[in-house]
PDB file of N, CA, C and O in Angstrom:
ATOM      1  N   UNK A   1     -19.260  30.228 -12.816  1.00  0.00           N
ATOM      2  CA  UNK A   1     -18.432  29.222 -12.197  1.00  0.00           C
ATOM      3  C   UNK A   1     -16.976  29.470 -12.578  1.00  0.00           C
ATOM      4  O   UNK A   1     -16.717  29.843 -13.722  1.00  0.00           O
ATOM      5  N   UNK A   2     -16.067  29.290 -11.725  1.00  0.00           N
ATOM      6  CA  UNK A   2     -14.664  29.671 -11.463  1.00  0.00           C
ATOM      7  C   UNK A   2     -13.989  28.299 -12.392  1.00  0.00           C
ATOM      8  O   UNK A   2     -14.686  27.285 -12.404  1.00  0.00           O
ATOM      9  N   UNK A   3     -12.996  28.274 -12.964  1.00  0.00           N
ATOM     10  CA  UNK A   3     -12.203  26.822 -13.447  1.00  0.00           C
ATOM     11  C   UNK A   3     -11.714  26.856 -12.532  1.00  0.00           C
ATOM     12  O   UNK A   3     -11.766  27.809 -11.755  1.00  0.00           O
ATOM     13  N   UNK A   4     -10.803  25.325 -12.279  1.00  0.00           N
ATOM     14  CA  UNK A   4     -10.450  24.738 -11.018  1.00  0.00           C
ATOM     15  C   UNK A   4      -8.912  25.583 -11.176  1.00  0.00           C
ATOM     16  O   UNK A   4      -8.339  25.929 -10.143  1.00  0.00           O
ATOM     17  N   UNK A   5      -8.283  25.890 -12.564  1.00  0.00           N
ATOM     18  CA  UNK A   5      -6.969  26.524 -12.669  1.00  0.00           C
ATOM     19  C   UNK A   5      -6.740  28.001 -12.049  1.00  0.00           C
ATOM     20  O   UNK A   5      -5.624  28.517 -12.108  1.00  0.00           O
ATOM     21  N   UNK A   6      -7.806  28.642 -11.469  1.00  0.00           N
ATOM     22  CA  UNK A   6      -7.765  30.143 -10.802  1.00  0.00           C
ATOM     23  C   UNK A   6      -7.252  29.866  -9.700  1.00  0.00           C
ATOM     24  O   UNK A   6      -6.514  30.700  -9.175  1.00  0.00           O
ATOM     25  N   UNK A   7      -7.542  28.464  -8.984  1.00  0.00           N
ATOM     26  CA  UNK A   7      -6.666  28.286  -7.394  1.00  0.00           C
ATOM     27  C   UNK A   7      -5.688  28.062  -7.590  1.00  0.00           C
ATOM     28  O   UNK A   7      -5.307  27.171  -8.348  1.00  0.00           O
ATOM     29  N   UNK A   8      -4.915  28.908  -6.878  1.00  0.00           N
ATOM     30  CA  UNK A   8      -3.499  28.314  -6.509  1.00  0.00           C
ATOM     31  C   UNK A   8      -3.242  27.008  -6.064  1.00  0.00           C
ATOM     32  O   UNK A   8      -2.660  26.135  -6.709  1.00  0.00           O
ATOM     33  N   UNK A   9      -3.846  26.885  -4.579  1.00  0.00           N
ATOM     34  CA  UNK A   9      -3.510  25.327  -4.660  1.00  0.00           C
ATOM     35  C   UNK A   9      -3.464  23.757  -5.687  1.00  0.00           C
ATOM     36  O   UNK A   9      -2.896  22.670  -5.578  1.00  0.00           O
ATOM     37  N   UNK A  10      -4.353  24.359  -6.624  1.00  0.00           N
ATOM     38  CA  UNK A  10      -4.317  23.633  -7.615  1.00  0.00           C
ATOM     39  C   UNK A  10      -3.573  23.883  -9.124  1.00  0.00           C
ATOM     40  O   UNK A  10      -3.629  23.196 -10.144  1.00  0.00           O
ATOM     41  N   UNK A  11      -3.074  24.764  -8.927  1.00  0.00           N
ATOM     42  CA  UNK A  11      -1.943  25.401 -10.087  1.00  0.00           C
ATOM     43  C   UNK A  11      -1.228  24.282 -10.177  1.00  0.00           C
ATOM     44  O   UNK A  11      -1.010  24.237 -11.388  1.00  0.00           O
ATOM     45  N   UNK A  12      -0.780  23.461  -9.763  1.00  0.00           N
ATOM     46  CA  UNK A  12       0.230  22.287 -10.587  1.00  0.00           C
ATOM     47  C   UNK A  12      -0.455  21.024 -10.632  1.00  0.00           C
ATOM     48  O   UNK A  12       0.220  20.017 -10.420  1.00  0.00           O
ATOM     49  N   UNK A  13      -1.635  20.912 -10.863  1.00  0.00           N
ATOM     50  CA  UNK A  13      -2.042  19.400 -11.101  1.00  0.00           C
ATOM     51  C   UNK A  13      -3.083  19.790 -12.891  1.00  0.00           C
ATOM     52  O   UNK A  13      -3.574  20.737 -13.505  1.00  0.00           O
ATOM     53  N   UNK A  14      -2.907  18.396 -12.991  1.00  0.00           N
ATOM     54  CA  UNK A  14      -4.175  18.541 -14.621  1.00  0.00           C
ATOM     55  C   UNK A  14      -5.515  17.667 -14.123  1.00  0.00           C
ATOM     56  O   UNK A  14      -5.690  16.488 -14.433  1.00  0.00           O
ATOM     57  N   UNK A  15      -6.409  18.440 -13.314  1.00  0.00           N
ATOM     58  CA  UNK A  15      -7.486  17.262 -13.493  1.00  0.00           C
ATOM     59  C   UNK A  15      -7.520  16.482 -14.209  1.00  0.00           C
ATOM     60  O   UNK A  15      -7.217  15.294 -14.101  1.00  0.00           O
ATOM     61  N   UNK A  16      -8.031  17.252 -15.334  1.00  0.00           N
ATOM     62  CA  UNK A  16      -8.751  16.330 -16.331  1.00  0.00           C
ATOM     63  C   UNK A  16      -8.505  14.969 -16.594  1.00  0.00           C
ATOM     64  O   UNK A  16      -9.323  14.113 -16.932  1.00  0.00           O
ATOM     65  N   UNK A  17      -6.973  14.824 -16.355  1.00  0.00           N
ATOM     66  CA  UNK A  17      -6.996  12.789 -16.319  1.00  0.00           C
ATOM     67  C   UNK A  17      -6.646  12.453 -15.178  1.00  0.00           C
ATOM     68  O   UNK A  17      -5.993  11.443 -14.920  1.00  0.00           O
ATOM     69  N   UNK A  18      -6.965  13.099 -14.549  1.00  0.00           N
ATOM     70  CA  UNK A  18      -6.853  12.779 -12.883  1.00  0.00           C
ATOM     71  C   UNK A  18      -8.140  11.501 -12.701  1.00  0.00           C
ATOM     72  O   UNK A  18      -9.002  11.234 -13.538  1.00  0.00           O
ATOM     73  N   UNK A  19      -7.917  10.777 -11.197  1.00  0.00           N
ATOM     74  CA  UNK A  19      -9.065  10.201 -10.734  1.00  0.00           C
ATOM     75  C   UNK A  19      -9.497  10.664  -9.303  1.00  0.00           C
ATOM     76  O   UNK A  19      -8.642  11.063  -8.513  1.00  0.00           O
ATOM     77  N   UNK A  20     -10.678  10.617  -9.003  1.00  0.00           N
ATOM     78  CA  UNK A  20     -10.965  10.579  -7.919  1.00  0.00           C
ATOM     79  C   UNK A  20     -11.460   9.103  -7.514  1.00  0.00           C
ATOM     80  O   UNK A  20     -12.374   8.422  -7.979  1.00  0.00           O
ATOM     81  N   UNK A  21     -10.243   8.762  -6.154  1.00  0.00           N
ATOM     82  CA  UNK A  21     -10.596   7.349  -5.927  1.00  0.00           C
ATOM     83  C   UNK A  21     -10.920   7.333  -4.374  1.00  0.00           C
ATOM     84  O   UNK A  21     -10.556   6.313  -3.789  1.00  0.00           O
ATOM     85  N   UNK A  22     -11.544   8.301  -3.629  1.00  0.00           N
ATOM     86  CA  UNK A  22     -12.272   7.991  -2.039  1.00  0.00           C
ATOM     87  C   UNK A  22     -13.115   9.526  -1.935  1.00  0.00           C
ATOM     88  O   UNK A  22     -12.619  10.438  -2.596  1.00  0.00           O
ATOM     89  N   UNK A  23     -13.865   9.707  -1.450  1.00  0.00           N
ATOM     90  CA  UNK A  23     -14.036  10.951  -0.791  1.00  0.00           C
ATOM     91  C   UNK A  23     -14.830  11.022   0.975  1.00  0.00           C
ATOM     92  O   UNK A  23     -15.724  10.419   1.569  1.00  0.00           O
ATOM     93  N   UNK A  24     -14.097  11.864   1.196  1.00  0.00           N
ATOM     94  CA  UNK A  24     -15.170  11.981   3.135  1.00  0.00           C
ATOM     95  C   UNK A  24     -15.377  12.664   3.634  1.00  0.00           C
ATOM     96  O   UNK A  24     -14.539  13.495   3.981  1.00  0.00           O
ATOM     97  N   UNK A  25     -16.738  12.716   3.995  1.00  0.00           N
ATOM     98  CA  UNK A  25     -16.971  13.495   4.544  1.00  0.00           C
ATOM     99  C   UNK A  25     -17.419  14.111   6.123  1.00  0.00           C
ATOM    100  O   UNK A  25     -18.075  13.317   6.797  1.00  0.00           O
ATOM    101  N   UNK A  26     -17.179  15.172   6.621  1.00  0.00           N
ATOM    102  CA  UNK A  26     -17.735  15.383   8.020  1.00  0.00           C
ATOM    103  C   UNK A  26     -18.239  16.522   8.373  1.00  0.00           C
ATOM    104  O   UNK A  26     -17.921  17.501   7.698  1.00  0.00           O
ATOM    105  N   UNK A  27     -18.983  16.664   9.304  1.00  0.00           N
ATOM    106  CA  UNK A  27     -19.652  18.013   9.371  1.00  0.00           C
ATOM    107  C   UNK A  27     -18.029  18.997   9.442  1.00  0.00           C
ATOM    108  O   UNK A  27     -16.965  18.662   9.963  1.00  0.00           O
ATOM    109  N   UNK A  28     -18.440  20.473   8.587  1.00  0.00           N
ATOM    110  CA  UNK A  28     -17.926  21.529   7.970  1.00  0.00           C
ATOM    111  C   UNK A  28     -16.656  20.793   7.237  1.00  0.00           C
ATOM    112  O   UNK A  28     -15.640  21.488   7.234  1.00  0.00           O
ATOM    113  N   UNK A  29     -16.537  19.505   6.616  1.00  0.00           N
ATOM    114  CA  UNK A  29     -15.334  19.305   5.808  1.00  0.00           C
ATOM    115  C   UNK A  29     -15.489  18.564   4.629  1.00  0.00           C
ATOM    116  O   UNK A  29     -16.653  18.175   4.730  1.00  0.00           O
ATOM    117  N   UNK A  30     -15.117  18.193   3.738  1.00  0.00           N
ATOM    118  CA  UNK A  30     -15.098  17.178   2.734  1.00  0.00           C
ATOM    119  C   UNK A  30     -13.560  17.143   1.799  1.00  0.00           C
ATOM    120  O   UNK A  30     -13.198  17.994   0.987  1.00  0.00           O
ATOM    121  N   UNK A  31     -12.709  15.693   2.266  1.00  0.00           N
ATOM    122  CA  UNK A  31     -11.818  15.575   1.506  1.00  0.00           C
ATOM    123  C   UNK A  31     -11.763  14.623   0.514  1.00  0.00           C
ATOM    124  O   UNK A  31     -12.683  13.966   0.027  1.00  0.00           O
ATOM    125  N   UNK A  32     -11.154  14.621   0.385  1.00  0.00           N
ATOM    126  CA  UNK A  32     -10.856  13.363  -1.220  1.00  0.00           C
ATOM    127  C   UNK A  32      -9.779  13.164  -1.531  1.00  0.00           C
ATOM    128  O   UNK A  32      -8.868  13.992  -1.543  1.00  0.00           O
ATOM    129  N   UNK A  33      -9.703  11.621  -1.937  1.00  0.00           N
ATOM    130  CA  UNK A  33      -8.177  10.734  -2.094  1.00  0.00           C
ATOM    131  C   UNK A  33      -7.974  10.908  -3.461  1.00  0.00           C
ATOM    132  O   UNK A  33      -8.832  10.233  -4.029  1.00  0.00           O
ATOM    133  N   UNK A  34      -7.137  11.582  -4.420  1.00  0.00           N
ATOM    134  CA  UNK A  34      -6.984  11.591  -5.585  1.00  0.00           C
ATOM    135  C   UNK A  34      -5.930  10.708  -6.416  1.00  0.00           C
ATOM    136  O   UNK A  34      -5.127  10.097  -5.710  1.00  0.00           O
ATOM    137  N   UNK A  35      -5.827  10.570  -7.591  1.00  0.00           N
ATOM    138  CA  UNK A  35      -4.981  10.243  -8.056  1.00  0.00           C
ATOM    139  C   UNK A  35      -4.415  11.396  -9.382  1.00  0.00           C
ATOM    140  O   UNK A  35      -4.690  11.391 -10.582  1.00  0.00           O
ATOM    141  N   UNK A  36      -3.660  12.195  -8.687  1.00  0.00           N
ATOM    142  CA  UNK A  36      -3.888  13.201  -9.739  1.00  0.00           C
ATOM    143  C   UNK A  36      -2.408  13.091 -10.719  1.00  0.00           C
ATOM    144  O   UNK A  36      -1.355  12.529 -10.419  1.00  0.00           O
ATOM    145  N   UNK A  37      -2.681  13.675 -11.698  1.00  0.00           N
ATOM    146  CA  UNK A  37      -1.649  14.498 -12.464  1.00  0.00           C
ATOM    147  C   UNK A  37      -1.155  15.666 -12.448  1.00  0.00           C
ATOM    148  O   UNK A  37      -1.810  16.708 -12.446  1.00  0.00           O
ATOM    149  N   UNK A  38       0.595  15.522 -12.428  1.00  0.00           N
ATOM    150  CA  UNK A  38       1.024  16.588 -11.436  1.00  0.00           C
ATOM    151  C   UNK A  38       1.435  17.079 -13.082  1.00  0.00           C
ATOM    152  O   UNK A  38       1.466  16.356 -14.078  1.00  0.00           O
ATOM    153  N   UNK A  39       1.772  18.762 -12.968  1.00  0.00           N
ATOM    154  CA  UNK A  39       2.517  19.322 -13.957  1.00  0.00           C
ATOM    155  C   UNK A  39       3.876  20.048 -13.889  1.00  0.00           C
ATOM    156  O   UNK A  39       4.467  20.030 -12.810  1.00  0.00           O
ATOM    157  N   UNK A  40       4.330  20.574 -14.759  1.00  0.00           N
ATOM    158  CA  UNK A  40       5.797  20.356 -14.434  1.00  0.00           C
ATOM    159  C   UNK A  40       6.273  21.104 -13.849  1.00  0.00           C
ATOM    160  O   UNK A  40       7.496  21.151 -13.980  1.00  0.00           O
ATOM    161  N   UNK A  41       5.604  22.145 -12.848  1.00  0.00           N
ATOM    162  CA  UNK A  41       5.829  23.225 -12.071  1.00  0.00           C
ATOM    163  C   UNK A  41       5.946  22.444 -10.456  1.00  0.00           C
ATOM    164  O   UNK A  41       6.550  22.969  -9.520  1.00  0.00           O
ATOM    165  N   UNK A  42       5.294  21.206 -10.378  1.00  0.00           N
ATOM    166  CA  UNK A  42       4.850  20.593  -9.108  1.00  0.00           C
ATOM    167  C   UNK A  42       6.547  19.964  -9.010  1.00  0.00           C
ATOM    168  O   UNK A  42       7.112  19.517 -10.008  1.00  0.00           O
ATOM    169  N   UNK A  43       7.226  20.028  -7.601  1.00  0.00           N
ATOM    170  CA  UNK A  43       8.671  19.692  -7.398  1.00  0.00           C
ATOM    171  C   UNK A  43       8.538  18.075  -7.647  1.00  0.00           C
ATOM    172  O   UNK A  43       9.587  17.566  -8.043  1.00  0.00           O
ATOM    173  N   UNK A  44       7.584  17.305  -7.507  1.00  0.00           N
ATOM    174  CA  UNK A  44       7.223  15.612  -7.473  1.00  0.00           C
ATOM    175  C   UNK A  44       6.656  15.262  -9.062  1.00  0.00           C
ATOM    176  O   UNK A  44       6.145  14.161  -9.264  1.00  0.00           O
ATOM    177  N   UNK A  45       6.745  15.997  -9.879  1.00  0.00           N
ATOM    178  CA  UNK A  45       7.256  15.984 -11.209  1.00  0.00           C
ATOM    179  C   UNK A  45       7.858  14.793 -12.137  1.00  0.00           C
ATOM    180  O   UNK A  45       8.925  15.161 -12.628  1.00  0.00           O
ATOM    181  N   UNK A  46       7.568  13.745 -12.445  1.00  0.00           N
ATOM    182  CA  UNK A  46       8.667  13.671 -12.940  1.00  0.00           C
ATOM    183  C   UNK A  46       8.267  12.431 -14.142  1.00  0.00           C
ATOM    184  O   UNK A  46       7.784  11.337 -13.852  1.00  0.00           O
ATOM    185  N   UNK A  47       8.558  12.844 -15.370  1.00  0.00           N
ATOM    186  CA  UNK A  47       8.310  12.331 -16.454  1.00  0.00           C
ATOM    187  C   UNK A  47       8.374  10.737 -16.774  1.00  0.00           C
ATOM    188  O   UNK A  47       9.302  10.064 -16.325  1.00  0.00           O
ATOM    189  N   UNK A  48       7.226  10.100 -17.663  1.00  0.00           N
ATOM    190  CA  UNK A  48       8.102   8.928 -18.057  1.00  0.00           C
ATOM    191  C   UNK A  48       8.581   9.194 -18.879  1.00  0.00           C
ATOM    192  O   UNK A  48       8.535  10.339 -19.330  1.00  0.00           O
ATOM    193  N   UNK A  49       9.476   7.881 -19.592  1.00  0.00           N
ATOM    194  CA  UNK A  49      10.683   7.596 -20.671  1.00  0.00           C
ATOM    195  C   UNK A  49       9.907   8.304 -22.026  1.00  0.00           C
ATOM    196  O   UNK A  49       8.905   7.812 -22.544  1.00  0.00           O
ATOM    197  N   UNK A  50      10.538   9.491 -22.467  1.00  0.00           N
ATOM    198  CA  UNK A  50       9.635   9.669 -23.770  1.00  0.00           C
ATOM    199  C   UNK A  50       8.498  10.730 -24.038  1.00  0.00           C
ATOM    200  O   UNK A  50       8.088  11.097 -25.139  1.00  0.00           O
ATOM    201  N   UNK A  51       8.077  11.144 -22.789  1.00  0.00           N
ATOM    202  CA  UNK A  51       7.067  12.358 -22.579  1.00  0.00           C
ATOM    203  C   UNK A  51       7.865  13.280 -22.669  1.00  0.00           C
ATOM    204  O   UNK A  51       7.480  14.444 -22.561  1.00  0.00           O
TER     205      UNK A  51
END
Protein backbone atom coordinates (compact mmCIF):
# COMPACT_ATOMS: atom_id res chain seq x y z
CA UNK A 1 0.00 0.00 0.00
CA UNK A 2 1.14 3.47 -1.27
CA UNK A 3 1.00 6.49 1.72
CA UNK A 4 -1.40 9.09 0.79
CA UNK A 5 2.04 11.59 0.69
CA UNK A 6 3.36 9.86 -2.84
CA UNK A 7 0.35 11.87 -4.61
CA UNK A 8 0.89 14.93 -5.69
CA UNK A 9 -2.41 16.11 -5.42
CA UNK A 10 -2.20 15.58 -1.97
CA UNK A 11 1.34 16.96 -1.28
CA UNK A 12 0.04 19.96 0.70
CA UNK A 13 -2.55 18.72 3.06
CA UNK A 14 -1.82 16.61 6.62
CA UNK A 15 -4.52 14.05 6.83
CA UNK A 16 -3.96 12.86 9.80
CA UNK A 17 -6.01 15.67 11.67
CA UNK A 18 -7.99 16.18 8.90
CA UNK A 19 -11.88 15.19 8.93
CA UNK A 20 -13.88 13.59 6.66
CA UNK A 21 -17.31 15.22 6.91
CA UNK A 22 -19.67 13.86 3.59
CA UNK A 23 -18.78 11.37 1.06
CA UNK A 24 -20.69 10.40 -2.58
CA UNK A 25 -20.98 8.37 -4.39
CA UNK A 26 -21.87 7.42 -8.21
CA UNK A 27 -21.34 4.90 -10.62
CA UNK A 28 -17.35 5.22 -11.74
CA UNK A 29 -16.88 8.14 -8.99
CA UNK A 30 -16.58 8.72 -5.31
CA UNK A 31 -15.97 12.19 -3.74
CA UNK A 32 -15.70 13.52 -0.37
CA UNK A 33 -16.26 16.80 1.58
CA UNK A 34 -13.19 17.25 3.75
CA UNK A 35 -12.08 19.30 6.30
CA UNK A 36 -8.55 19.17 5.80
CA UNK A 37 -5.25 20.55 6.98
CA UNK A 38 -3.43 22.48 4.63
CA UNK A 39 0.56 22.71 4.89
CA UNK A 40 2.68 25.40 4.30
CA UNK A 41 3.44 24.74 0.72
CA UNK A 42 -0.57 25.01 -0.01
CA UNK A 43 -0.99 29.08 -1.28
CA UNK A 44 -4.44 29.06 1.33
CA UNK A 45 -1.97 28.55 4.11
CA UNK A 46 -2.21 30.45 6.70
CA UNK A 47 -1.26 30.16 10.35
CA UNK A 48 -2.91 30.91 13.65
CA UNK A 49 -1.52 33.48 16.24
CA UNK A 50 1.49 31.48 17.63
CA UNK A 51 1.94 28.32 15.39
Amino acid sequence: MRDYTEFPDLSELYLEDSSVLDAHEEPGSLSFKVDAVLTPENLRYSPKPGE
